[in-house]
Backbone as CSV, one residue per row, in Angstrom:
resi,resn,N_x,N_y,N_z,CA_x,CA_y,CA_z,C_x,C_y,C_z
1,PHE,39.197,-42.265,45.714,40.142,-41.846,46.551,40.733,-40.741,45.543
2,MET,41.447,-41.478,44.420,42.621,-40.524,43.621,41.509,-39.714,42.723
3,SER,40.136,-39.833,42.492,39.507,-38.722,41.650,39.257,-37.674,42.609
4,HIS,39.325,-38.067,44.107,38.792,-36.773,45.078,40.220,-35.716,45.066
5,LYS,41.373,-36.450,45.099,42.597,-35.818,45.284,42.709,-35.133,44.103
6,LEU,42.525,-35.339,42.696,42.415,-34.685,41.402,41.297,-33.655,41.350
7,ALA,40.184,-34.089,41.917,39.212,-32.610,41.901,39.623,-31.675,42.692
8,ILE,40.522,-32.127,44.054,40.919,-30.702,44.701,42.018,-30.154,44.381
9,GLY,42.874,-30.571,43.663,43.951,-30.235,42.950,43.274,-29.250,41.668
10,ALA,42.321,-29.658,41.059,41.904,-28.863,39.846,41.333,-27.734,40.574
11,GLY,40.414,-27.998,41.473,40.005,-26.955,42.124,40.890,-25.897,42.652
12,GLY,41.858,-26.290,42.946,43.010,-25.223,43.664,43.642,-24.422,42.507
13,ALA,43.807,-25.261,41.428,44.345,-24.642,40.262,43.472,-23.556,39.719
14,ALA,42.327,-23.788,40.030,40.996,-23.121,39.053,40.813,-21.666,40.040
15,MET,41.044,-22.197,41.276,40.986,-20.779,42.184,41.944,-20.117,42.190
16,THR,43.219,-20.507,42.045,44.240,-19.706,41.717,44.359,-18.929,40.525
17,SER,43.762,-19.537,39.555,43.624,-18.727,38.325,42.572,-17.769,38.230
18,ILE,41.465,-18.032,39.096,40.515,-16.827,39.074,40.953,-15.838,39.919
19,ILE,41.606,-16.002,41.336,41.877,-14.870,41.923,42.962,-14.023,41.152
20,ALA,43.969,-14.638,40.549,45.000,-14.114,39.748,44.573,-13.335,38.472
21,GLY,43.721,-13.767,37.965,42.939,-13.282,36.823,42.135,-12.102,37.331
22,THR,41.560,-12.394,38.573,40.864,-10.969,39.076,41.546,-9.798,39.358
23,ALA,42.629,-10.287,39.970,43.312,-9.150,40.651,44.282,-8.496,39.214
24,THR,44.685,-9.019,38.342,45.501,-8.367,37.545,44.425,-7.690,36.289
25,ALA,43.093,-8.404,36.145,41.893,-7.819,35.425,41.838,-6.200,35.970
26,LEU,41.743,-6.083,37.053,41.574,-4.526,37.656,42.503,-3.831,37.114
27,PHE,43.825,-4.530,36.920,44.890,-3.387,36.110,44.942,-3.050,34.789
28,ALA,44.621,-4.117,34.239,44.284,-4.091,33.027,43.590,-3.347,32.392
29,ILE,42.101,-3.106,32.833,40.998,-2.406,32.805,41.382,-0.888,32.895
30,TRP,42.072,-0.681,34.095,42.538,0.894,34.359,43.406,1.331,33.336
31,HIS,44.512,0.336,33.005,45.597,1.006,31.747,45.083,0.770,30.650
32,PHE,44.518,-0.342,30.421,44.272,-0.408,28.602,42.671,-0.508,28.600
33,GLN,41.890,0.011,29.401,40.154,-0.146,29.145,39.633,-1.343,28.605
34,ARG,40.267,-2.425,28.932,39.895,-3.538,28.043,40.295,-4.921,28.943
35,VAL,39.695,-5.777,29.016,40.203,-7.232,29.705,40.021,-8.395,28.582
36,SER,40.792,-9.186,28.658,40.417,-10.627,27.931,39.807,-11.743,28.513
37,PRO,38.575,-12.036,28.254,37.760,-13.078,28.974,38.417,-14.249,28.931
38,LEU,39.317,-14.566,28.040,39.639,-15.878,27.794,41.191,-16.133,28.437
39,SER,41.507,-14.946,29.286,42.512,-15.298,30.153,42.342,-16.363,31.179
40,LEU,41.512,-16.426,31.805,41.369,-17.316,32.879,41.191,-18.858,32.177
41,LEU,40.834,-19.093,30.902,40.814,-20.245,30.450,42.124,-20.560,30.236
42,ALA,42.935,-19.585,29.480,44.293,-19.736,28.989,45.390,-20.030,29.979
43,ASN,45.257,-19.516,31.630,45.640,-19.730,32.773,45.569,-21.069,33.110
44,LEU,44.323,-21.695,32.950,44.214,-23.084,33.487,44.685,-23.984,32.456
45,ALA,45.013,-23.755,31.493,45.450,-24.711,30.260,46.770,-24.725,30.395
46,ILE,47.507,-23.570,30.575,48.987,-23.614,30.614,49.421,-24.391,31.928
47,MET,48.942,-23.863,32.933,49.316,-24.231,34.279,50.149,-25.554,34.317
48,PRO,49.698,-26.752,33.947,50.394,-27.892,34.027,51.912,-27.786,33.495
49,ILE,51.828,-27.037,32.065,53.242,-26.972,31.230,54.135,-26.219,32.145
50,VAL,53.685,-24.812,32.767,54.299,-24.266,33.716,55.142,-24.885,34.761
51,THR,54.478,-25.517,35.281,54.580,-26.625,36.461,55.954,-27.251,36.127
52,VAL,55.807,-28.084,35.018,56.908,-28.774,34.609,58.074,-28.164,34.125
53,VAL,58.012,-27.203,33.445,59.189,-26.406,32.832,59.757,-25.935,34.059
54,MET,58.933,-25.119,35.146,59.844,-24.522,36.203,60.367,-25.290,36.844
55,PHE,60.034,-26.484,37.252,60.811,-27.437,38.004,61.740,-27.883,37.175
56,LEU,62.159,-28.235,35.784,63.063,-28.378,35.035,64.212,-27.232,35.173
57,ALA,63.429,-26.154,35.120,64.606,-24.840,34.978,65.281,-24.665,36.509
58,VAL,64.455,-25.046,37.384,65.272,-24.936,38.824,66.266,-26.027,39.158
59,ALA,65.896,-27.401,38.817,66.927,-28.415,38.538,67.935,-28.459,37.547
60,SER,67.790,-27.387,36.424,69.072,-27.324,35.684,69.952,-26.511,36.318
61,ALA,69.409,-25.099,37.110,70.336,-24.134,37.622,71.028,-24.886,39.013
62,VAL,70.279,-25.815,39.485,71.185,-26.436,40.753,72.045,-27.467,40.095
63,MET,72.019,-28.083,39.075,72.923,-28.961,38.601,73.939,-28.303,37.506
64,MET,73.765,-26.935,37.313,74.822,-26.326,36.313,76.175,-26.191,36.775
65,PRO,76.401,-25.869,38.168,77.870,-25.875,38.327,78.614,-26.998,38.451
66,PHE,77.892,-28.345,38.450,78.656,-29.404,38.284,78.372,-29.907,36.746
67,GLY,77.988,-29.417,35.781,77.988,-29.959,34.512,76.938,-31.046,34.318
68,PHE,75.882,-30.899,35.044,74.870,-31.974,34.734,73.418,-31.518,34.127
69,ASP,73.580,-30.084,33.645,72.472,-29.209,33.488,72.041,-29.704,31.953
70,TRP,72.785,-30.331,31.190,71.791,-31.159,29.814,70.663,-31.693,29.683
71,PRO,70.850,-32.624,30.657,69.224,-33.344,30.512,68.164,-32.699,30.952
72,PHE,68.285,-31.694,31.972,67.128,-30.586,32.394,66.932,-29.894,31.137
73,LEU,67.767,-29.286,30.567,67.729,-28.291,29.487,67.145,-28.895,28.130
74,TYR,67.560,-30.189,27.974,67.192,-31.005,26.982,65.647,-31.282,26.991
75,LEU,65.375,-31.526,28.298,63.715,-31.927,28.526,62.791,-30.536,28.358
76,MET,63.446,-29.464,28.685,62.791,-28.185,28.330,62.310,-27.805,26.962
Protein backbone atom coordinates (compact mmCIF):
# COMPACT_ATOMS: atom_id res chain seq x y z
CA PHE A 1 0.00 0.00 0.00
CA MET A 2 2.77 2.44 0.91
CA SER A 3 4.80 1.51 -2.17
CA HIS A 4 1.73 2.21 -4.31
CA LYS A 5 1.43 5.72 -2.82
CA LEU A 6 5.14 6.26 -3.37
CA ALA A 7 4.84 5.15 -6.99
CA ILE A 8 1.91 7.50 -7.57
CA GLY A 9 3.84 10.40 -6.02
CA ALA A 10 6.96 9.65 -8.05
CA GLY A 11 4.89 9.35 -11.21
CA GLY A 12 3.26 12.69 -10.54
CA ALA A 13 6.63 14.33 -9.97
CA ALA A 14 7.99 12.76 -13.14
CA MET A 15 5.02 13.95 -15.19
CA THR A 16 5.35 17.46 -13.76
CA SER A 17 9.02 17.53 -14.68
CA ILE A 18 8.39 16.19 -18.18
CA ILE A 19 5.57 18.65 -18.90
CA ALA A 20 7.49 21.65 -17.53
CA GLY A 21 10.67 20.59 -19.33
CA THR A 22 8.86 20.15 -22.62
CA ALA A 23 7.12 23.50 -22.32
CA THR A 24 10.30 25.41 -21.51
CA ALA A 25 12.40 23.44 -24.01
CA LEU A 26 10.43 25.00 -26.85
CA PHE A 27 11.40 28.49 -25.68
CA ALA A 28 15.01 27.44 -25.12
CA ILE A 29 15.25 26.05 -28.64
CA TRP A 30 13.68 29.19 -30.09
CA HIS A 31 15.92 31.66 -28.22
CA PHE A 32 19.19 29.74 -27.82
CA GLN A 33 18.99 27.08 -30.57
CA ARG A 34 19.82 24.37 -28.04
CA VAL A 35 18.26 22.42 -25.20
CA SER A 36 19.76 20.55 -22.27
CA PRO A 37 18.82 16.86 -22.30
CA LEU A 38 19.76 16.52 -18.63
CA SER A 39 17.33 19.18 -17.46
CA LEU A 40 14.54 16.64 -16.90
CA LEU A 41 16.76 14.50 -14.67
CA ALA A 42 18.04 17.56 -12.82
CA ASN A 43 14.48 18.73 -12.14
CA LEU A 44 13.53 15.31 -10.79
CA ALA A 45 16.58 15.26 -8.52
CA ILE A 46 16.05 18.74 -7.10
CA MET A 47 12.25 18.61 -6.57
CA PRO A 48 12.35 17.05 -3.06
CA ILE A 49 14.88 19.63 -1.89
CA VAL A 50 12.90 22.55 -3.31
CA THR A 51 9.74 21.25 -1.64
CA VAL A 52 11.37 21.34 1.80
CA VAL A 53 13.06 24.71 1.26
CA MET A 54 9.86 26.35 0.01
CA PHE A 55 7.90 25.06 3.01
CA LEU A 56 10.53 26.45 5.38
CA ALA A 57 10.59 29.78 3.52
CA VAL A 58 6.82 30.21 3.80
CA ALA A 59 6.86 29.16 7.46
CA SER A 60 9.61 31.68 8.24
CA ALA A 61 7.72 34.45 6.41
CA VAL A 62 4.59 33.70 8.43
CA MET A 63 6.49 33.65 11.74
CA MET A 64 8.66 36.70 10.97
CA PRO A 65 6.27 39.30 12.47
CA PHE A 66 6.35 37.39 15.75
CA GLY A 67 10.14 37.05 15.83
CA PHE A 68 10.07 33.25 15.57
CA ASP A 69 11.51 32.95 12.08
CA TRP A 70 15.02 31.91 13.12
CA PRO A 71 14.38 28.13 13.48
CA PHE A 72 13.05 27.92 9.94
CA LEU A 73 15.84 30.06 8.53
CA TYR A 74 18.39 27.95 10.40
CA LEU A 75 17.01 24.77 8.83
CA MET A 76 17.13 26.31 5.37
